[in-house]
Amino acid sequence: MLENLNREIFAPGQTIFLAGEEGDCAYLIEEGSVEICVLLHKQWRRVSLLGKGELIGEVALIDRQPRTATVRAVVKTVLVPIRRELIDELLEKTDPVIRHLLKVVLERFRTTQAYMVPRSSGDSESLLEYPAPQGGLHATAARNLMLAGDIAHALVADQFEMHYQPICHLAEDRVAGFEALIRWNHPREGMISPLDFLWLAEQTGQIRAIGLWTLERACRDWPKLRRMTNFGRPFVSVNLSANQLTGDQFVEEVRNILQKSRMDPGELKLELTETIIIGRPEIAAQVLNNLIELGSSLALDDFGTGYSGLDYLQRYPIGTLKIDRAFISHLLDNEQSLEIVRTSIELAHSLKMDVVAEGVETDAIRVKLLELGCNFGQGWFFGKPVALES
Ligand code: C2E
Ligand code: CA
Ligand code: CA
């Protein structure tokens, strides 16, 4: 029977299928080797290496659930695809008891599979079973799988929305700018927070396209937003993700978007976190300097939550420091938070940077920040993130 089936050839590193995809095909490895990767604690880990004569993708094929793992070729690999129609045809002819048995075994396999983790990060071939499965964990894993599958179509299906939150100049009591914050309007799940899907987009590779979409959308909306500001140097802030800084073409893409929307580059601020820089400090420095040359500015987001030293502030061309909400929300009831905020503001000003306090929820906090000399505030007190009315 195998002789009659076609072969598919995969280059080293090429994806054979992704977790969350519909599984309409299993593969027999005729030549080469593949790695099986699953998402564990928000990180992709290789849990197995399979070679000649082994079968991959058979579970999703039979039980019609999305793929539970991502599979890639490690070396040049030849696969024999076994399509669903063929399996269906064979199953049809099988004894009903055997069919039922197969179903039960598959269900058990899926439940245990969700709780297996590698014994250690370096030990890719042995698996260790987690203790008793919990319903909640399983439900989360299943939801993540579903979202990983859905996110691939979210851009073309126009399911992302941009919400804007005002950033106010404290002393002048003016709206200085807006931060663009993405949301996913999922057809079944409703509005999904960026915290719940951006890390998935990083894993599935969608993040670059989404990053470009956010920039394009914010620049396109800028003329409307700009009319809602009343400050001398208005700006819109867009969040960057780690993968964006690694692309050579990123600066060119920003330039093109700015030109297309006829936007003054000086009115675009890009927000990044220390974690984004830590991964590739040299490349990051290059890209960030090029962005400054374009005329845009940079803000260091979530300041105070990172691990790095303060030399970051000198080494990178950062113009604005955004103090994390964790410190601002306890400004009035925690002496340590107050000291951290006070010294952050002094430090920023001594380095000629602006400061934005994140998460300003009450007037009392606004007043305190004003007293501490903080330039800008952002938070529910000034306004929640909302969509632009069309
Ligand atoms: P962030 O950049 O620190 O954004 C501020 C977050 O704090 C937003 O959450 C905002 O809604 C929330 N927030 C603002 N003011 C208050 C307040 O007074 N109280 C409280 N409790 N929360 C407040 P959101 O929109 O859920 O975004 C979460 C994170 O997702 C953002 O944190 C950012 O890291 C990321 N993110 C959002 N949009 C994008 C995007 O377009 N691209 C990228 N790469 N990341 C994004
Ligand atoms: Ca931000
Ligand atoms: Ca922040």
PDB file of N, CA and C in Angstrom, residues 19 29 38 41 65 69 79 82 123 135 139-140 177 197 204 214 220 236 252 275 278 280-281 286 382 387:
ATOM      1  N   ALA A  19       1.324  23.184  16.305  1.00  0.00           N
ATOM      2  CA  ALA A  19       0.339  22.910  17.353  1.00  0.00           C
ATOM      3  C   ALA A  19      -0.875  23.790  17.095  1.00  0.00           C
ATOM      4  N   ILE A  29       7.806   8.365   8.778  1.00  0.00           N
ATOM      5  CA  ILE A  29       9.143   8.887   8.448  1.00  0.00           C
ATOM      6  C   ILE A  29       9.885   7.822   7.642  1.00  0.00           C
ATOM      7  N   VAL A  38       6.442  20.856  22.318  1.00  0.00           N
ATOM      8  CA  VAL A  38       5.165  21.237  22.918  1.00  0.00           C
ATOM      9  C   VAL A  38       5.370  22.463  23.800  1.00  0.00           C
ATOM     10  N   HIS A  41       4.662  25.705  30.184  1.00  0.00           N
ATOM     11  CA  HIS A  41       4.921  26.929  30.946  1.00  0.00           C
ATOM     12  C   HIS A  41       5.325  28.076  30.025  1.00  0.00           C
ATOM     13  N   GLN A  65      -9.132  16.225  16.672  1.00  0.00           N
ATOM     14  CA  GLN A  65      -8.826  17.375  17.522  1.00  0.00           C
ATOM     15  C   GLN A  65      -7.614  18.084  16.915  1.00  0.00           C
ATOM     16  N   ALA A  69       1.124  19.252  19.145  1.00  0.00           N
ATOM     17  CA  ALA A  69       2.551  19.589  19.163  1.00  0.00           C
ATOM     18  C   ALA A  69       2.954  20.199  17.823  1.00  0.00           C
ATOM     19  N   LEU A  79       8.904  12.135   4.070  1.00  0.00           N
ATOM     20  CA  LEU A  79       7.730  11.635   4.782  1.00  0.00           C
ATOM     21  C   LEU A  79       6.717  11.058   3.814  1.00  0.00           C
ATOM     22  N   ILE A  82      -0.143  10.110   5.184  1.00  0.00           N
ATOM     23  CA  ILE A  82      -1.292   9.191   5.184  1.00  0.00           C
ATOM     24  C   ILE A  82      -2.524  10.038   5.485  1.00  0.00           C
ATOM     25  N   ASP A 123      17.568  17.336  28.623  1.00  0.00           N
ATOM     26  CA  ASP A 123      17.253  15.936  28.374  1.00  0.00           C
ATOM     27  C   ASP A 123      16.020  15.855  27.503  1.00  0.00           C
ATOM     28  N   GLY A 135      -8.277  19.515  36.122  1.00  0.00           N
ATOM     29  CA  GLY A 135      -9.175  19.978  35.071  1.00  0.00           C
ATOM     30  C   GLY A 135      -8.812  21.354  34.562  1.00  0.00           C
ATOM     31  N   ALA A 139      -7.884  22.512  30.812  1.00  0.00           N
ATOM     32  CA  ALA A 139      -8.730  23.446  30.085  1.00  0.00           C
ATOM     33  C   ALA A 139      -7.879  24.588  29.524  1.00  0.00           C
ATOM     34  N   THR A 140      -6.902  25.069  30.300  1.00  0.00           N
ATOM     35  CA  THR A 140      -6.049  26.158  29.834  1.00  0.00           C
ATOM     36  C   THR A 140      -5.222  25.697  28.639  1.00  0.00           C
ATOM     37  N   GLY A 177      -0.629  62.823  24.783  1.00  0.00           N
ATOM     38  CA  GLY A 177      -0.541  61.772  23.773  1.00  0.00           C
ATOM     39  C   GLY A 177      -1.382  60.578  24.151  1.00  0.00           C
ATOM     40  N   PHE A 197      -2.596  36.733  24.506  1.00  0.00           N
ATOM     41  CA  PHE A 197      -2.324  36.194  23.167  1.00  0.00           C
ATOM     42  C   PHE A 197      -0.991  36.635  22.559  1.00  0.00           C
ATOM     43  N   THR A 204       4.057  31.375  17.613  1.00  0.00           N
ATOM     44  CA  THR A 204       3.611  30.896  16.306  1.00  0.00           C
ATOM     45  C   THR A 204       4.193  31.728  15.163  1.00  0.00           C
ATOM     46  N   THR A 214       0.067  46.942  14.210  1.00  0.00           N
ATOM     47  CA  THR A 214      -0.157  47.927  15.285  1.00  0.00           C
ATOM     48  C   THR A 214       0.460  49.278  14.909  1.00  0.00           C
ATOM     49  N   ARG A 220      -1.968  55.473  11.206  1.00  0.00           N
ATOM     50  CA  ARG A 220      -3.153  55.843  10.408  1.00  0.00           C
ATOM     51  C   ARG A 220      -4.158  56.617  11.257  1.00  0.00           C
ATOM     52  N   VAL A 236       2.114  59.626  19.859  1.00  0.00           N
ATOM     53  CA  VAL A 236       1.425  58.353  20.067  1.00  0.00           C
ATOM     54  C   VAL A 236       2.510  57.317  20.366  1.00  0.00           C
ATOM     55  N   GLU A 252      13.421  50.155   8.185  1.00  0.00           N
ATOM     56  CA  GLU A 252      12.867  50.516   6.876  1.00  0.00           C
ATOM     57  C   GLU A 252      11.347  50.473   6.903  1.00  0.00           C
ATOM     58  N   THR A 275      13.649  43.505  28.911  1.00  0.00           N
ATOM     59  CA  THR A 275      13.746  42.123  28.414  1.00  0.00           C
ATOM     60  C   THR A 275      13.955  42.096  26.906  1.00  0.00           C
ATOM     61  N   ILE A 278      17.701  42.810  26.491  1.00  0.00           N
ATOM     62  CA  ILE A 278      18.606  41.809  27.074  1.00  0.00           C
ATOM     63  C   ILE A 278      18.969  40.699  26.093  1.00  0.00           C
ATOM     64  N   ARG A 280      19.314  40.508  22.821  1.00  0.00           N
ATOM     65  CA  ARG A 280      20.314  40.825  21.793  1.00  0.00           C
ATOM     66  C   ARG A 280      20.777  42.259  21.948  1.00  0.00           C
ATOM     67  N   PRO A 281      21.615  42.529  22.920  1.00  0.00           N
ATOM     68  CA  PRO A 281      21.983  43.914  23.221  1.00  0.00           C
ATOM     69  C   PRO A 281      22.625  44.664  22.048  1.00  0.00           C
ATOM     70  N   GLN A 286      21.866  48.881  17.735  1.00  0.00           N
ATOM     71  CA  GLN A 286      21.904  49.312  16.343  1.00  0.00           C
ATOM     72  C   GLN A 286      20.520  49.785  15.880  1.00  0.00           C
ATOM     73  N   PHE A 382      -7.248  59.214  34.363  1.00  0.00           N
ATOM     74  CA  PHE A 382      -7.324  60.088  33.172  1.00  0.00           C
ATOM     75  C   PHE A 382      -8.197  59.460  32.084  1.00  0.00           C
ATOM     76  N   ALA A 387     -11.564  52.280  22.098  1.00  0.00           N
ATOM     77  CA  ALA A 387     -11.444  52.285  20.638  1.00  0.00           C
ATOM     78  C   ALA A 387     -11.773  53.684  20.127  1.00  0.00           C
TER      79      ALA A 387
END
